[in-house]
PDB file of N, CA and C and ligand atoms in Angstrom:
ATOM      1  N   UNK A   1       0.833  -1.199   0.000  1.00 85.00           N
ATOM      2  CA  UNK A   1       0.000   0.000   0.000  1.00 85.00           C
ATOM      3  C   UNK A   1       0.867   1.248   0.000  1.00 85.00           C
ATOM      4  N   UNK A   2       2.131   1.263   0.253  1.00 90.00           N
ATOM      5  CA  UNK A   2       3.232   2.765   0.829  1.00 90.00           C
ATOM      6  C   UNK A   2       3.259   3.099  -0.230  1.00 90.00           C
ATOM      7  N   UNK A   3       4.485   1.556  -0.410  1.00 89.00           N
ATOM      8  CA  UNK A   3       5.166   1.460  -1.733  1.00 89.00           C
ATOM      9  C   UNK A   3       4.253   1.814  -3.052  1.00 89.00           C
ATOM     10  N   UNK A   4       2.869   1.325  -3.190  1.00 92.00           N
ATOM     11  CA  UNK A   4       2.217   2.431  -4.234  1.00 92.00           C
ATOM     12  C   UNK A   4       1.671   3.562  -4.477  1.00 92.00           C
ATOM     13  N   UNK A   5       1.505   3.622  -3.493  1.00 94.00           N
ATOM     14  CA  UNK A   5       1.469   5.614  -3.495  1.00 94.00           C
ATOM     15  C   UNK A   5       3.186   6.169  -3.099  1.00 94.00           C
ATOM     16  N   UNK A   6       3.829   5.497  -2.627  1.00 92.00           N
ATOM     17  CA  UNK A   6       4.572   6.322  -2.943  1.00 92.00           C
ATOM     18  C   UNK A   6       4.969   6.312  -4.520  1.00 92.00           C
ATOM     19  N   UNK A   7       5.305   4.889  -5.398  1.00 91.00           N
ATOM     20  CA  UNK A   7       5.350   4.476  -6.453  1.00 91.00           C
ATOM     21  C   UNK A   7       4.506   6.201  -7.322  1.00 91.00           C
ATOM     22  N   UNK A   8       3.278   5.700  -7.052  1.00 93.00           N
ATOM     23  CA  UNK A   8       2.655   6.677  -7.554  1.00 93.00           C
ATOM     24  C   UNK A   8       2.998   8.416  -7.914  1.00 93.00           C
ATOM     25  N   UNK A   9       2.891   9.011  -6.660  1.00 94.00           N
ATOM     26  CA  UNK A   9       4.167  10.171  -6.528  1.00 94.00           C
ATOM     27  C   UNK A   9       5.167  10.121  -6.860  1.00 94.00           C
ATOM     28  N   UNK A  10       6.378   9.171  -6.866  1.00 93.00           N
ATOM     29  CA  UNK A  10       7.396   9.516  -7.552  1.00 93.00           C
ATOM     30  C   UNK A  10       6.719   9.894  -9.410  1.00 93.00           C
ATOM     31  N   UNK A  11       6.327   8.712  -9.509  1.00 94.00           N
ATOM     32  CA  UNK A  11       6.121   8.945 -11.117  1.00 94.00           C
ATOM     33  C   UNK A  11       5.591  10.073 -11.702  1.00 94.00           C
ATOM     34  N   UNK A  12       4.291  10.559 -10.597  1.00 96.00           N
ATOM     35  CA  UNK A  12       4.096  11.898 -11.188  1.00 96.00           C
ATOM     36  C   UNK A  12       5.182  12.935 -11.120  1.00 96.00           C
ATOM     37  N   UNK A  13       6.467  12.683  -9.985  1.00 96.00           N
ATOM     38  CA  UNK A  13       7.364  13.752 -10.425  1.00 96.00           C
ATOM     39  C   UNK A  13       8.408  13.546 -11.221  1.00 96.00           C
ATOM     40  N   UNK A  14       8.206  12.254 -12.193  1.00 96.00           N
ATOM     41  CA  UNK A  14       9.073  12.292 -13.250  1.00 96.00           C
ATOM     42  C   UNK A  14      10.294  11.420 -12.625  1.00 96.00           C
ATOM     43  N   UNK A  15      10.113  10.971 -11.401  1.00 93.00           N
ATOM     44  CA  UNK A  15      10.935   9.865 -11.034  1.00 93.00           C
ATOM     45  C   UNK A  15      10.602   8.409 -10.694  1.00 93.00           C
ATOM     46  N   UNK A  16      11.874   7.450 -10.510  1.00 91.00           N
ATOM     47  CA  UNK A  16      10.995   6.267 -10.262  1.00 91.00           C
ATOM     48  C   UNK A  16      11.829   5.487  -9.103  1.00 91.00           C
ATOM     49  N   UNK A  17      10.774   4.925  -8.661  1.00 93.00           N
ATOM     50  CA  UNK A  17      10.915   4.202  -7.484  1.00 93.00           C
ATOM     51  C   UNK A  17      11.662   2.627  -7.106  1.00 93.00           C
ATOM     52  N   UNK A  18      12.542   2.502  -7.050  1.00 94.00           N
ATOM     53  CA  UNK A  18      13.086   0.824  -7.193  1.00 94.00           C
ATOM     54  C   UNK A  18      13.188   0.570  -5.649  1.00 94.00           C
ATOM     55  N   UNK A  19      12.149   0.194  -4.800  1.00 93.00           N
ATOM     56  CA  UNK A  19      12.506  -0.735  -4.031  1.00 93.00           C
ATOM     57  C   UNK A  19      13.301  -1.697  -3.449  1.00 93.00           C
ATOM     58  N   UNK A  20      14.082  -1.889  -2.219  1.00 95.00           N
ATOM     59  CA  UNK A  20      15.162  -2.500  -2.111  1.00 95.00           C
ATOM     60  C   UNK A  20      14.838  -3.840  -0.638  1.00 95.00           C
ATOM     61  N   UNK A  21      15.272  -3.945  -0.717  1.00 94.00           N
ATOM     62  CA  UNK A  21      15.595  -5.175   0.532  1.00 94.00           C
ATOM     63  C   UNK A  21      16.192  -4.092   1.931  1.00 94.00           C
ATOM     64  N   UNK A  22      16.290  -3.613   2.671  1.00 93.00           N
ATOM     65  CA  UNK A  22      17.135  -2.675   3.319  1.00 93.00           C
ATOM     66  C   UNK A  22      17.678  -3.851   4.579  1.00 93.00           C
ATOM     67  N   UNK A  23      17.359  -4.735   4.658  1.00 96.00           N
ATOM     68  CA  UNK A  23      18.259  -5.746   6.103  1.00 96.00           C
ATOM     69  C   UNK A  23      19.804  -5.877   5.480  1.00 96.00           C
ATOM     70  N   UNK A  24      20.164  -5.951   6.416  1.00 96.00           N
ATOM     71  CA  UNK A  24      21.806  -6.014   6.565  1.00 96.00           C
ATOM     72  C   UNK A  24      22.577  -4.912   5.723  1.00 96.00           C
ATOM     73  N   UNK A  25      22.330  -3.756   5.164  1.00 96.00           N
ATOM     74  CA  UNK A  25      22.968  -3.297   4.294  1.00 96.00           C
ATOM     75  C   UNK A  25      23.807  -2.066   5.221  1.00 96.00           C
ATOM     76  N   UNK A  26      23.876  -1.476   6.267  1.00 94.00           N
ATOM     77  CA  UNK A  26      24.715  -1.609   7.095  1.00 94.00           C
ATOM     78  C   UNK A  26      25.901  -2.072   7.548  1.00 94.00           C
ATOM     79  N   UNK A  27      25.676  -3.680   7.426  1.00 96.00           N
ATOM     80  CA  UNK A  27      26.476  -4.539   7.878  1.00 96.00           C
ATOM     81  C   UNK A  27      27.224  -5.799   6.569  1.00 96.00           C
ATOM     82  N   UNK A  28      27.105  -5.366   5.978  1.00 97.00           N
ATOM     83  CA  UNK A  28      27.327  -6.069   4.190  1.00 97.00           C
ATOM     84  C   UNK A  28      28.452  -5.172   3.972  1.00 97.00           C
ATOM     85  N   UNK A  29      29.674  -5.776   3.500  1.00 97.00           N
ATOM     86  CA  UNK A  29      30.895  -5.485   3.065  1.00 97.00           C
ATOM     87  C   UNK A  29      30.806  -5.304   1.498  1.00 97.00           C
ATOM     88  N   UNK A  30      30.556  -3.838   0.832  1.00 94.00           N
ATOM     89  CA  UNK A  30      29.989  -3.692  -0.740  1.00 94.00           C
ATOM     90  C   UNK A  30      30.882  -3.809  -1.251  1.00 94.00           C
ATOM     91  N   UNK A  31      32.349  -4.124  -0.796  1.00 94.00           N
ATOM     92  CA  UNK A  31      33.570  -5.018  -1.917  1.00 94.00           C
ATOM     93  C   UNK A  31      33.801  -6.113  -1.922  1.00 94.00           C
ATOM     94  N   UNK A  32      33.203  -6.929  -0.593  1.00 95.00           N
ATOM     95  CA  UNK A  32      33.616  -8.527  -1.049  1.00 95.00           C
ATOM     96  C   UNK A  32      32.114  -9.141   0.013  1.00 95.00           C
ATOM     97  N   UNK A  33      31.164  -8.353   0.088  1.00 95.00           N
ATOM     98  CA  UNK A  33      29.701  -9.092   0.310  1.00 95.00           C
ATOM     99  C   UNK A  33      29.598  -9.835   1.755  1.00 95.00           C
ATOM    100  N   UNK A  34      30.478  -9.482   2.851  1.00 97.00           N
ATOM    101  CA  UNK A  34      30.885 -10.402   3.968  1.00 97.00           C
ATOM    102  C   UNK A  34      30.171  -9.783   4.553  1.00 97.00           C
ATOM    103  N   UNK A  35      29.085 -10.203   5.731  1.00 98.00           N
ATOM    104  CA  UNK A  35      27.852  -9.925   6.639  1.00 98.00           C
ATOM    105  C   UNK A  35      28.444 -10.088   7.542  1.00 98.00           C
ATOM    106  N   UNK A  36      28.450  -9.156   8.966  1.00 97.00           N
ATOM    107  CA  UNK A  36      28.832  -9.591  10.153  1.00 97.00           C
ATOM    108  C   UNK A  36      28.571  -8.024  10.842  1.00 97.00           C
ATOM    109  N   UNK A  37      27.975  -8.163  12.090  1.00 96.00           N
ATOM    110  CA  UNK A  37      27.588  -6.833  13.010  1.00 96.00           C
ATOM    111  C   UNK A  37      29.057  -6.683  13.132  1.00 96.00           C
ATOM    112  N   UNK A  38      29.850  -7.013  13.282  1.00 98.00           N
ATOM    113  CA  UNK A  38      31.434  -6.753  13.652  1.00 98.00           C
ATOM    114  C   UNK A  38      31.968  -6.128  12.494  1.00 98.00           C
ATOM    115  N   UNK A  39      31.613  -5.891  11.174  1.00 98.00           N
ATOM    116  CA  UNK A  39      31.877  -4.905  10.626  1.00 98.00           C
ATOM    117  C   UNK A  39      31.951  -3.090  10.545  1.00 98.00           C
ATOM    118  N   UNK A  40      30.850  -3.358  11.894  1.00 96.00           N
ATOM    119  CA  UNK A  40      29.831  -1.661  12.225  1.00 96.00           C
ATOM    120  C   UNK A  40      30.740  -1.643  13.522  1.00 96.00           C
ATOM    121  N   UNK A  41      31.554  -0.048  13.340  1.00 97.00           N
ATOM    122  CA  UNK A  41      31.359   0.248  14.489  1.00 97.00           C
ATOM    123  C   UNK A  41      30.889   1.667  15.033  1.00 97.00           C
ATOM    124  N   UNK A  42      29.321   1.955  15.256  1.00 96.00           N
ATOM    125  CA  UNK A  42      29.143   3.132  14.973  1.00 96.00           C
ATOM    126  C   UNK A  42      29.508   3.844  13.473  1.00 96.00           C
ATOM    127  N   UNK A  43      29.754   4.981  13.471  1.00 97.00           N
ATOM    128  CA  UNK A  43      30.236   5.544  12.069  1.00 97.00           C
ATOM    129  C   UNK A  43      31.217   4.963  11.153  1.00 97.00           C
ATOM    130  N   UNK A  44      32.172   4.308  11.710  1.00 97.00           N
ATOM    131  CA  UNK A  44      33.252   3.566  11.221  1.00 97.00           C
ATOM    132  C   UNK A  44      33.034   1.816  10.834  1.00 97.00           C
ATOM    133  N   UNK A  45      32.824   1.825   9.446  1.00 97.00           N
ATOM    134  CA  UNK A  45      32.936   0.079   9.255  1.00 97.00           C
ATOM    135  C   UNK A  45      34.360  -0.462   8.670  1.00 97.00           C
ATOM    136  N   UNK A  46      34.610  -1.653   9.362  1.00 98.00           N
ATOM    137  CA  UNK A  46      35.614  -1.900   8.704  1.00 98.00           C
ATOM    138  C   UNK A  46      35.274  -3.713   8.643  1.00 98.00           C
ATOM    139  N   UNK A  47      35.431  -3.857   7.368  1.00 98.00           N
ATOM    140  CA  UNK A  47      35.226  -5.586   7.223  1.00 98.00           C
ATOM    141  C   UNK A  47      35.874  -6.580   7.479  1.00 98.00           C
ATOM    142  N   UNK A  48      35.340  -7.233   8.423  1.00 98.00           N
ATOM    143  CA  UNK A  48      36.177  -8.405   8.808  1.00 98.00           C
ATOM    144  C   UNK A  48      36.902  -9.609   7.836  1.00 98.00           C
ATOM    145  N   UNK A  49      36.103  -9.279   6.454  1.00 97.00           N
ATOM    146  CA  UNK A  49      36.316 -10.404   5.851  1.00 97.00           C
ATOM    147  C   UNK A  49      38.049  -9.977   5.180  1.00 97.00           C
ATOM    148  N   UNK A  50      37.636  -8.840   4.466  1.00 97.00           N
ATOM    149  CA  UNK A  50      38.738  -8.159   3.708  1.00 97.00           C
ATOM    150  C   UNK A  50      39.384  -6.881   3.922  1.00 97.00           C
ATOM    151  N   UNK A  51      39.116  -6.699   5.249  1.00 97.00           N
ATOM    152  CA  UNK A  51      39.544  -4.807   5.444  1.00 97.00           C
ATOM    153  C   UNK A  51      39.199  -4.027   4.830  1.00 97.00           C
ATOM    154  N   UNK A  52      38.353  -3.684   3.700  1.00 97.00           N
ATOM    155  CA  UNK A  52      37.800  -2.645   3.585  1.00 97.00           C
ATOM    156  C   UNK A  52      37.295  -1.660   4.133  1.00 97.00           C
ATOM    157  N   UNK A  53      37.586  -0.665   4.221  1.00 97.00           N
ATOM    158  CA  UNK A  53      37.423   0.334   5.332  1.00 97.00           C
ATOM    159  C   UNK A  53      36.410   1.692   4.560  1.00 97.00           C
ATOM    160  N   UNK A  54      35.307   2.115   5.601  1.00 96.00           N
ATOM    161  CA  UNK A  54      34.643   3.600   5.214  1.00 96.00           C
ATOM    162  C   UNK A  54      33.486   3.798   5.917  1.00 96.00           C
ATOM    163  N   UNK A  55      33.143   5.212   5.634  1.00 96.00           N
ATOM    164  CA  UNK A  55      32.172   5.702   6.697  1.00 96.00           C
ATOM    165  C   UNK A  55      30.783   4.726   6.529  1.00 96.00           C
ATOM    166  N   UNK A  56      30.566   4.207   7.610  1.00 96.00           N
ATOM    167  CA  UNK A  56      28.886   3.380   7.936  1.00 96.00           C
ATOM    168  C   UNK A  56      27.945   3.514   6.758  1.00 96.00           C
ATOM    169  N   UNK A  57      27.923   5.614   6.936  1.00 95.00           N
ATOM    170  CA  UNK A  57      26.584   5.374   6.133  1.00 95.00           C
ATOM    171  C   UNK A  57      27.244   5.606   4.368  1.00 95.00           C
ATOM    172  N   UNK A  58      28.193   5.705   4.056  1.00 95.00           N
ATOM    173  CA  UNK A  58      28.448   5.635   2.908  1.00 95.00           C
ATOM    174  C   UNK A  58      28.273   3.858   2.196  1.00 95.00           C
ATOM    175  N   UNK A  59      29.141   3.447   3.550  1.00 96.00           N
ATOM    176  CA  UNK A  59      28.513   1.725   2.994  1.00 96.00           C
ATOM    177  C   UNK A  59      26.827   1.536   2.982  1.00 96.00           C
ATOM    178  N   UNK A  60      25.994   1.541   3.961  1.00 96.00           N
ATOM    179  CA  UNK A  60      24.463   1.442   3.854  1.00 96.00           C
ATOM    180  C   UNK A  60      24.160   1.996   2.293  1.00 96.00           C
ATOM    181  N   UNK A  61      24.314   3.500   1.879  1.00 95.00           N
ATOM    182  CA  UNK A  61      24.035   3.782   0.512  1.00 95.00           C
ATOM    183  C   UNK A  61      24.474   3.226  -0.618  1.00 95.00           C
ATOM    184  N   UNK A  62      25.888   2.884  -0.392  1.00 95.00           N
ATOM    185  CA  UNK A  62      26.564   1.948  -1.630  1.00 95.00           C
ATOM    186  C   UNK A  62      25.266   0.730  -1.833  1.00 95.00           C
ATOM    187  N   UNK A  63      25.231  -0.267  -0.487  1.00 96.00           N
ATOM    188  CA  UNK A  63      24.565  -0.985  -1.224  1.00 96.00           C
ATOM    189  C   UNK A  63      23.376  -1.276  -1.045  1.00 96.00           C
ATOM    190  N   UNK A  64      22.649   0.063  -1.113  1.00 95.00           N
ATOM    191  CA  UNK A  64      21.494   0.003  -1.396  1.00 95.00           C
ATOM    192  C   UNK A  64      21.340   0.207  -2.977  1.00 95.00           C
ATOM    193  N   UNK A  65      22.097   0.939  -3.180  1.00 94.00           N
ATOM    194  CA  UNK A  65      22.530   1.500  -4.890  1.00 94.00           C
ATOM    195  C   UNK A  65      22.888   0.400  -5.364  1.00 94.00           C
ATOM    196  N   UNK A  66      23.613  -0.620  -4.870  1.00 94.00           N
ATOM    197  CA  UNK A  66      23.851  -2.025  -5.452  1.00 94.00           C
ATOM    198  C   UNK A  66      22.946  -2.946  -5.834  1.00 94.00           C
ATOM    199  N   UNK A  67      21.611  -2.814  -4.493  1.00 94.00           N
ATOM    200  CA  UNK A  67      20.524  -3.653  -4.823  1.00 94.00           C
ATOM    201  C   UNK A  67      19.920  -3.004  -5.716  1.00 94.00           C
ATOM    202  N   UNK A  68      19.762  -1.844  -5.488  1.00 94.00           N
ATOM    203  CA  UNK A  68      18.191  -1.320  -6.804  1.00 94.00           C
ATOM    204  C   UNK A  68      19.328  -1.554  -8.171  1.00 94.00           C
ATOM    205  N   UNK A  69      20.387  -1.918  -8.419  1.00 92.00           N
ATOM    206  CA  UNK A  69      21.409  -2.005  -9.937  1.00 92.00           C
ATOM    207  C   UNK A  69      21.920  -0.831 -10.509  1.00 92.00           C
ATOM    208  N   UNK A  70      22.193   0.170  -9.525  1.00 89.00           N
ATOM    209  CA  UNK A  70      22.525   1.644 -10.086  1.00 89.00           C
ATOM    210  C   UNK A  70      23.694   1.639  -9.921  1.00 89.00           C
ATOM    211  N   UNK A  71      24.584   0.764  -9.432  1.00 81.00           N
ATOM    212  CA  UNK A  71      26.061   0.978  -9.637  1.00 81.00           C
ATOM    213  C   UNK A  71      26.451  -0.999  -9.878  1.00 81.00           C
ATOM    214  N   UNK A  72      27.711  -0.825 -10.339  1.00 76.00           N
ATOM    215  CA  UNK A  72      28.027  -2.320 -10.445  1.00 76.00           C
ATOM    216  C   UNK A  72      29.150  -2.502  -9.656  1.00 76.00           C
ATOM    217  N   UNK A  73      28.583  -3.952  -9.089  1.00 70.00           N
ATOM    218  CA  UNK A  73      29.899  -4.290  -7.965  1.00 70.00           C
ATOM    219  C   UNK A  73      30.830  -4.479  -8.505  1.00 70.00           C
ATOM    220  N   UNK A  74      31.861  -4.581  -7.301  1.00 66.00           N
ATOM    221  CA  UNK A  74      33.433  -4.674  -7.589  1.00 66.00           C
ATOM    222  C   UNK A  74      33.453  -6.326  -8.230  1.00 66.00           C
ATOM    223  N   UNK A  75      34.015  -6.241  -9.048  1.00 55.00           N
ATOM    224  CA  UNK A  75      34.415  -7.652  -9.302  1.00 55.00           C
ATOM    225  C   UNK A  75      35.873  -7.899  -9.832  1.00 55.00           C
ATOM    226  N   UNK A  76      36.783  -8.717  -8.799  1.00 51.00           N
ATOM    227  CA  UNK A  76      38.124  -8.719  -9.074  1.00 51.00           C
ATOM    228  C   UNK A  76      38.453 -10.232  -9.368  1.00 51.00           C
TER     229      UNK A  76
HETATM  230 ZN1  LIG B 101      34.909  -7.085   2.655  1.00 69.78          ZN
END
């Protein structure tokens, strides 16, 4: 019911709405995909799996942008 009115409103303003999954994306390592609360600490994440290091909420947005397909993951 949100999701279509909001759906709705975006479209009338000429934007669109992609829905995401939002659990764990916090805690999801957006260079090598490793889940663990021990990644978060407060503002500072750093991944246990691979050290990747950066601000909390810059990771949460990365991969939310990852799920809706607006950026492409790292792939090495
Ligand atoms: Zn990692």
């Amino acid at each position: 019911m949100f999701l279509g009115i909001l759906a709705h409103k975006a479209e009338s303003a000429g934007r669109l709405l992609i829905p995401v999954d939002p659990r764990d994306t916090s805690r999801t390592c957006p260079e090598c995909g490793y889940v663990d609360g021990g990644n978060r600490d407060g503002e500072k994440f750093q991944c246990l799996g691979c050290g990747h290091t950066d601000h909390a909420d810059r990771v949460g947005a990365w991969n939310v942008a990852l799920r809706a397909g607006l950026v492409l993951p790292n792939v090495a």
